[in-house]
Coordinates of C-alpha atoms in Angstrom, one line a residue:
X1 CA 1.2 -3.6 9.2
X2 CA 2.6 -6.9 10.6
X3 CA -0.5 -8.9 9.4
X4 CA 0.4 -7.3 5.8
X5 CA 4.1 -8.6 6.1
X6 CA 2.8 -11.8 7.2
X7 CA 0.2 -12.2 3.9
X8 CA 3.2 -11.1 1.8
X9 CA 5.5 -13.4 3.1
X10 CA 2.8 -16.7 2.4
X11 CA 2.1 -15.1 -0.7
X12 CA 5.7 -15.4 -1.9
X13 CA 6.1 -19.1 -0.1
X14 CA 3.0 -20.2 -2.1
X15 CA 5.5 -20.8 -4.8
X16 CA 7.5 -24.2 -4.3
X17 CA 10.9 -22.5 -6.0
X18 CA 10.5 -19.6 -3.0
X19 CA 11.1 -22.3 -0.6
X20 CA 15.1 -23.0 -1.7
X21 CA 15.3 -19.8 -1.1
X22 CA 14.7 -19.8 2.8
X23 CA 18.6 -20.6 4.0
X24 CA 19.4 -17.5 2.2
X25 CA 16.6 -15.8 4.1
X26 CA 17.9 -16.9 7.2
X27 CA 21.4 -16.2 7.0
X28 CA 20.4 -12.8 6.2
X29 CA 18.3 -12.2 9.1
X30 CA 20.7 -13.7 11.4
X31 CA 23.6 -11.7 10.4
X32 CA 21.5 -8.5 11.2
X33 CA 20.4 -9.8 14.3
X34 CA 24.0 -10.8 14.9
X35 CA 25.1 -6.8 14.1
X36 CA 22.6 -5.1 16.4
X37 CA 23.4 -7.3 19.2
X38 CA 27.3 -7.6 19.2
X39 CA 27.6 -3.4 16.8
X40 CA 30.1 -6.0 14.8
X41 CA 30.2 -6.7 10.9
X42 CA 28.8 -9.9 10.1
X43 CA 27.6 -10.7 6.8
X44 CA 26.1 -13.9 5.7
X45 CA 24.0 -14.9 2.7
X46 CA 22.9 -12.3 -0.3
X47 CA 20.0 -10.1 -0.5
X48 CA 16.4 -11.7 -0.7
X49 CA 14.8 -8.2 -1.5
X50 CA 16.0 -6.1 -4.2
X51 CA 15.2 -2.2 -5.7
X52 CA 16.2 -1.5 -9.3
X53 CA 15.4 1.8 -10.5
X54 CA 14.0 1.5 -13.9
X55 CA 14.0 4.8 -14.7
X56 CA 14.7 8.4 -12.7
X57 CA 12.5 10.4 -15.6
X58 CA 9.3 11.9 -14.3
X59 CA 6.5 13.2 -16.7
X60 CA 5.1 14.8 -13.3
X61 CA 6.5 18.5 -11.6
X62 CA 5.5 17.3 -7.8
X63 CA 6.8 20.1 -5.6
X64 CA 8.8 17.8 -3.2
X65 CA 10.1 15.6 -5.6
X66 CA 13.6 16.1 -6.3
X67 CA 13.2 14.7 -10.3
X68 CA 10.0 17.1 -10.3
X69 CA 11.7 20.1 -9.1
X70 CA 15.2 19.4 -11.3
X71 CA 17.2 18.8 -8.2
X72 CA 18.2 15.6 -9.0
X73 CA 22.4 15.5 -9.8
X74 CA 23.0 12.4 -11.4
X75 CA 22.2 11.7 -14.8
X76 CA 18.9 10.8 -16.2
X77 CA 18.2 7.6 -18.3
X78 CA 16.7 4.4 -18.7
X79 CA 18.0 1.2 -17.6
X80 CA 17.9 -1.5 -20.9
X81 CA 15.8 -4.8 -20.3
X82 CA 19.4 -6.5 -21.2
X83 CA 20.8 -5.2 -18.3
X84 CA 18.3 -5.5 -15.9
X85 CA 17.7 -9.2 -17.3
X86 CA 21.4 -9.6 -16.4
X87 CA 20.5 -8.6 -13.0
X88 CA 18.2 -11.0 -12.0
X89 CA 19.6 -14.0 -13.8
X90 CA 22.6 -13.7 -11.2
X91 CA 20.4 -13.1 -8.1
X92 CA 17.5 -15.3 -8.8
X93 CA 18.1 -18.1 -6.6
X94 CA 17.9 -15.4 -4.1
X95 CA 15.4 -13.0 -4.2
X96 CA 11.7 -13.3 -2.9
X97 CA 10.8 -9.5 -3.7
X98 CA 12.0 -7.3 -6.3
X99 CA 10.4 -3.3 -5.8
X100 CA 10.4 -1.8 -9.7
X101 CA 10.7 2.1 -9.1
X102 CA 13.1 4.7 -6.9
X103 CA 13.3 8.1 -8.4
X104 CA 11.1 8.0 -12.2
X105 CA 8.1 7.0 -13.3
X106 CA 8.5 3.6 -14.3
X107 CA 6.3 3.0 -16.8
X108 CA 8.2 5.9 -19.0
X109 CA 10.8 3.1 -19.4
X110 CA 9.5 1.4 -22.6
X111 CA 11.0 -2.0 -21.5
X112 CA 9.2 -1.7 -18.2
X113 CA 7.2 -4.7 -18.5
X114 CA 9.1 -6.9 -19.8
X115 CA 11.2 -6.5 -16.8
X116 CA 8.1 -7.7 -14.5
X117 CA 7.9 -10.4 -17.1
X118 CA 11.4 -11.7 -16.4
X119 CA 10.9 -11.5 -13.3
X120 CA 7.5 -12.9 -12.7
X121 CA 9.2 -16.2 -14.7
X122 CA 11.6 -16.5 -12.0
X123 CA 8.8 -16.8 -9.6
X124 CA 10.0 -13.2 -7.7
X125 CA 7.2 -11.1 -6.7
X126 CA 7.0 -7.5 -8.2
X127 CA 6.0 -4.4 -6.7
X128 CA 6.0 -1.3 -8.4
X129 CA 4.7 2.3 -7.5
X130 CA 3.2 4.9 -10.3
X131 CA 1.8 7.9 -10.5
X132 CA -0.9 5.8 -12.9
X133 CA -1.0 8.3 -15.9
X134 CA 0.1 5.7 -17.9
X135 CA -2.1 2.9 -16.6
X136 CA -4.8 3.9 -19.1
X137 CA -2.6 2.8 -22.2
X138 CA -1.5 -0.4 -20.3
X139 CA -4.4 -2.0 -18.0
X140 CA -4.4 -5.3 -20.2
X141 CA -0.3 -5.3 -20.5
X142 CA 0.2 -5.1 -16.7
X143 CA -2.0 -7.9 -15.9
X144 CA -0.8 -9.9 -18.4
X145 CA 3.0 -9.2 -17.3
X146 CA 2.4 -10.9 -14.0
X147 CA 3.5 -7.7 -12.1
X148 CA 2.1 -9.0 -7.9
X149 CA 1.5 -5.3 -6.6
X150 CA 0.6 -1.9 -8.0
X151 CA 0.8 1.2 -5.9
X152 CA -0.8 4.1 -8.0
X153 CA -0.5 7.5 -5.9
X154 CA -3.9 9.3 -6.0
X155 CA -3.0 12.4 -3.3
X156 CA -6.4 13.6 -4.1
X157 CA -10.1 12.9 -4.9
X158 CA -10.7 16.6 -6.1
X159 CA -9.4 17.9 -9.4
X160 CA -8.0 20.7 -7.8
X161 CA -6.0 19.4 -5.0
X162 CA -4.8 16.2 -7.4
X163 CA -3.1 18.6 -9.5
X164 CA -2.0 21.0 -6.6
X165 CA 0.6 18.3 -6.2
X166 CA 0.6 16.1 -9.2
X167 CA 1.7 18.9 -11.3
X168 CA 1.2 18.1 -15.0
X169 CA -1.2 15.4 -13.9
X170 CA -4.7 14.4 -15.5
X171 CA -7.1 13.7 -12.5
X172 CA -9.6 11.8 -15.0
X173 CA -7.2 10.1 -16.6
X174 CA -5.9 8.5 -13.7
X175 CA -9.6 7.5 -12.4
X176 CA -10.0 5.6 -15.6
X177 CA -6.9 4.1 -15.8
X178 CA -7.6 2.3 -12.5
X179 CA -11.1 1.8 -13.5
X180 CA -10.4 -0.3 -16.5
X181 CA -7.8 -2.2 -14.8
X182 CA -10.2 -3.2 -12.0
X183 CA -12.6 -4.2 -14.5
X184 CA -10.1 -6.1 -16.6
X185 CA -9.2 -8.1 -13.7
X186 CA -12.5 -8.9 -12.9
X187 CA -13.3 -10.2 -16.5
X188 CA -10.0 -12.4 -16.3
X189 CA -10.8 -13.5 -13.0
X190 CA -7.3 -12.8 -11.6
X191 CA -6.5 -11.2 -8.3
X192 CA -3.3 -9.6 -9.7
X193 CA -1.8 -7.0 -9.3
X194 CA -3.1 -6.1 -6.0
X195 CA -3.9 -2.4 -6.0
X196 CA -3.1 0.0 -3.6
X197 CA -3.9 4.0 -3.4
X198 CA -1.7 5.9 -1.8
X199 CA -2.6 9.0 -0.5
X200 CA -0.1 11.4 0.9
X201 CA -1.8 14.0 3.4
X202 CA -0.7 17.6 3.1
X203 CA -2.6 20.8 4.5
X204 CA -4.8 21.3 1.2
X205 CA -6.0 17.5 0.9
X206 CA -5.9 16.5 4.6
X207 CA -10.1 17.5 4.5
X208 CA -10.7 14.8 2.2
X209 CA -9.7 11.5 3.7
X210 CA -13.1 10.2 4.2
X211 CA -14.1 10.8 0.7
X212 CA -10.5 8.9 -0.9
X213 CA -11.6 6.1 1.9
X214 CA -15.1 6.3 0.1
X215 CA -13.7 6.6 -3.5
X216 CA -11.4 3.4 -3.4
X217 CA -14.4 1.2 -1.6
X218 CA -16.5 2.2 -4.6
X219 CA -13.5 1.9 -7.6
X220 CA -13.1 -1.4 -6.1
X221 CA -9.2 -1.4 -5.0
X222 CA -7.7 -3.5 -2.5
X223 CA -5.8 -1.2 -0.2
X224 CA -5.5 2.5 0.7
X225 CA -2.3 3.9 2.3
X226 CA -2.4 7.2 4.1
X227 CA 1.1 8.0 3.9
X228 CA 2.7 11.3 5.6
X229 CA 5.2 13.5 3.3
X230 CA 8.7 13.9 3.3
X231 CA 9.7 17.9 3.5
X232 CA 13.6 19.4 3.2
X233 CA 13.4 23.0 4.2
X234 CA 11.0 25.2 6.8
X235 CA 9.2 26.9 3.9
X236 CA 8.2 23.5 2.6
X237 CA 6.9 22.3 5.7
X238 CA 4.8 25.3 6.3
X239 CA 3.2 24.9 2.6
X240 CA 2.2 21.4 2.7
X241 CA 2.6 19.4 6.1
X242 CA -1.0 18.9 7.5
X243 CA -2.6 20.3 10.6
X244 CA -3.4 17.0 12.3
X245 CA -0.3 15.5 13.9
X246 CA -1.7 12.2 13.4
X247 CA -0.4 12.7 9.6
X248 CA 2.5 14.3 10.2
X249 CA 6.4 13.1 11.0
X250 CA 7.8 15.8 11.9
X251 CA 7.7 17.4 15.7
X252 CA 7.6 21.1 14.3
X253 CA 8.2 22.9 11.0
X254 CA 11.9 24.1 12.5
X255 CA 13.4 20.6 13.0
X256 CA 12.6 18.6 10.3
X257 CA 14.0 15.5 11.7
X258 CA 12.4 12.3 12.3
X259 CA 14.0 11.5 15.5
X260 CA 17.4 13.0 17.1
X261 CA 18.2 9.5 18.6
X262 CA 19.2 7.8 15.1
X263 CA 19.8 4.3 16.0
X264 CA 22.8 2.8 14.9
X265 CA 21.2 0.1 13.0
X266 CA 19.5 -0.4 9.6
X267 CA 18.0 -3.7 7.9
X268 CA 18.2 -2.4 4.3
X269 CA 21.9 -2.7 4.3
X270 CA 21.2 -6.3 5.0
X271 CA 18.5 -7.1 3.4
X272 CA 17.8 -4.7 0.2
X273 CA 20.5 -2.8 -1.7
X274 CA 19.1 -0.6 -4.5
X275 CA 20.4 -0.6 -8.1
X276 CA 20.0 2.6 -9.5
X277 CA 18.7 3.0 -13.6
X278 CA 22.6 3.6 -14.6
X279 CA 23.7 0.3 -12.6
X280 CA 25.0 2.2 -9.6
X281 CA 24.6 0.8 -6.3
X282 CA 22.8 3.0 -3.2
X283 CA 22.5 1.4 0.3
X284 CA 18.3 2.6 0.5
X285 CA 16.5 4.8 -1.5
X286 CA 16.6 7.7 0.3
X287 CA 20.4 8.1 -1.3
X288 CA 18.5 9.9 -4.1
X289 CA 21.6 11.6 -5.8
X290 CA 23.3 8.4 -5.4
X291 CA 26.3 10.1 -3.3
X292 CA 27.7 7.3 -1.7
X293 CA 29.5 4.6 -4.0
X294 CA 29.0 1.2 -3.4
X295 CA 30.0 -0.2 -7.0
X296 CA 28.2 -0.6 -10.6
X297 CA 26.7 -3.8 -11.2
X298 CA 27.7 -3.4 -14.8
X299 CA 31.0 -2.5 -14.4
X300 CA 32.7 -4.1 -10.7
X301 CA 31.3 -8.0 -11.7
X302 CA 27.7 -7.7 -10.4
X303 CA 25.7 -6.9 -7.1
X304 CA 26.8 -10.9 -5.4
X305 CA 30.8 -9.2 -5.7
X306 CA 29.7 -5.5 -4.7
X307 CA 27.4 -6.9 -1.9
X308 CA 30.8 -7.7 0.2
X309 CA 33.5 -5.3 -1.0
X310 CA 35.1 -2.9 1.0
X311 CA 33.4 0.0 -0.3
X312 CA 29.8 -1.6 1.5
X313 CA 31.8 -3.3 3.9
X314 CA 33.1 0.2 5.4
X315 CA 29.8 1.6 5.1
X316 CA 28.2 -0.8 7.4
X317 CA 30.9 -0.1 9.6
X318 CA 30.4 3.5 10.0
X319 CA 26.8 3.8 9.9
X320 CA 27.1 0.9 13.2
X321 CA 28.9 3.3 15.1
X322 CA 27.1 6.7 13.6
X323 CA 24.5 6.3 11.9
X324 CA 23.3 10.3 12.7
X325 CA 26.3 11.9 11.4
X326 CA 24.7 10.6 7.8
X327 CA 22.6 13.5 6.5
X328 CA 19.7 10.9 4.7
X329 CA 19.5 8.4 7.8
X330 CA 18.0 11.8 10.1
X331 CA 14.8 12.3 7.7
X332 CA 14.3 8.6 7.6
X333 CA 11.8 6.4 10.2
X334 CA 13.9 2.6 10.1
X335 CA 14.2 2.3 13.5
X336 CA 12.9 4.4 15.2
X337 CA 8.8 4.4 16.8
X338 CA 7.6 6.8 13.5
X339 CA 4.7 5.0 11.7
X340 CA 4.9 6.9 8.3
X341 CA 2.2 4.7 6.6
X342 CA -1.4 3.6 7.3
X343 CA -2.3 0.8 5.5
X344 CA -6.2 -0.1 5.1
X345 CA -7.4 -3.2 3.4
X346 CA -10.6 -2.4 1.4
X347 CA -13.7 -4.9 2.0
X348 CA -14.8 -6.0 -1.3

């Protein structure tokens, strides 16, 4: 994983505008440094990485999604390319790394990538995660929007355990859709986006990781991420989590924590604030529902005046001194020695 950090980080430096952008960097790092040492409140500089939510609709019924499953409380909607333009206009001098999805399917946003567009122009790098029903209509449109890095969730190279979990899902029409976007990038000779699957291992796929390890060699992707599901209750842990412990982060089925010993520390209230679709402001994307307040970027005089207010401010503060009295922070792995993702590069 650190060697992937490391090829990220030169990727984005390759870029001479990235390089202003390094005191910003540093100050950033420093100050969280600074706040895990001394368990003080020091905050210097402005976020280099940033999540915006395009969209929190879902054309998909996963099982342990909360937008599949309708348990989702805030509103649903679409963020405008206006807005989002407005967005990164005031943090471009800024940010390295901009991630394009939280809760939706981002490409159901119609404006989707235009948004990479805008910000591909600024010189920030673009991630974006999909569940890739929609790559099929867009191959030639995503290349040609600059986006740096597609995730496309495949969580399963049978028709019948795809659609176990990808509920509403068309197996073949996701294989195509990377297909033609592997080929298209080989006819335009470009190396972007880079495209990762992303397989999550449950109990009824966890039999067929040699043969997705097989499948994205021969498609002709760059990575493959075997990535271990989140679960909420006992009754969902005993449905999907897989045999092998390996791919699992959970101890038991009773205790679905990560770790007890929460460390009073996190790096993404330093480093990357998420903007949800409706301009509200979560600290990491595991607030799904949005419950704490931090501000609206559209409404409190944008995310540089919300990053230091009193609402985030007092947040930081608390979750220094107790960060496992928050409900989120216990099914989450920052910090703690819980790998949740293995990342493989595929040999071309």
């Amino acid at each position: 994983m650190m060697n992937y950090i490391l090829r990220e980080f030169i990727y984005i430096l390759k870029n001479f505008s990235n390089f202003c952008k390094i005191p910003n960097m540093v100050l950033v790092i420093l100050s969280f440094i600074i706040n895990k040492i001394c368990k003080t409140n020091v905050l210097l500089g402005y976020p280099f990485l940033l999540m915006i939510e395009p969209t929190n609709i879902c054309n998909l019924r996963c099982p342990l999604c909360i937008t599949g499953t309708d348990q989702m409380k805030r509103p649903q909607g679409n963020m405008n390319l206006e807005e989002f333009t407005k967005v990164i206009s005031e943090m471009k001098k800024y940010l390295l790394h901009v991630t394009l999805w939280s809760q939706g399917e981002p490409f159901i946003n119609k404006d989707f990538l235009k948004m990479v567009r805008v910000a591909s122009d600024y010189h920030i790098r673009t991630m974006t995660s999909t569940n890739g029903y929609f790559i099929k209509d867009k191959a030639e449109e995503i290349i040609e929007s600059g986006l740096s890095y597609l995730i496309v969730s495949v969580d399963g190279i049978s028709k019948e355990s795809y659609e176990k979990y990808r509920i509403g899902g068309n197996f073949d029409r996701v294989k195509n859709g990377i297909s033609d976007l592997v080929k298209i990038k080989k006819q335009k000779n470009v190396q972007h986006p880079e495209i990762e699957l992303q397989f999550l291992v449950m109990k009824h796929n966890e039999h067929e990781i040699e043969s997705i390890r097989k499948y994205a060699s021969e498609i002709g992707v760059d990575f493959l991420s075997l990535k271990t599901v989140q679960v909420y209750t006992k009754e969902q842990a005993d449905a999907f989590l897989p045999e092998n412990p390996k791919f699992r982060r959970y101890a038991n089925n009773d205790h679905l924590t990560v770790n007890l010993n929460v460390k009073n520390i996190c790096r993404w209230l330093y480093f990357c604030p998420v903007i949800n679709w409706d301009g509200t402001v979560s600290p990491c994307c595991f607030d799904k529902n949005a419950d704490i307040d931090l501000g609206n970027v559209f409404k409190d005089g944008g995310l540089k005046k919300i990053w230091k207010n009193k609402k985030y401010t007092d947040f930081r503060k608390f979750l220094l001194k107790g960060r496992e009295s928050i409900p989120m922070c216990k099914n989450c792995s920052e910090g703690l020695n819980v790998d949740i993702v293995a990342k493989e590069r595929i040999k071309a």
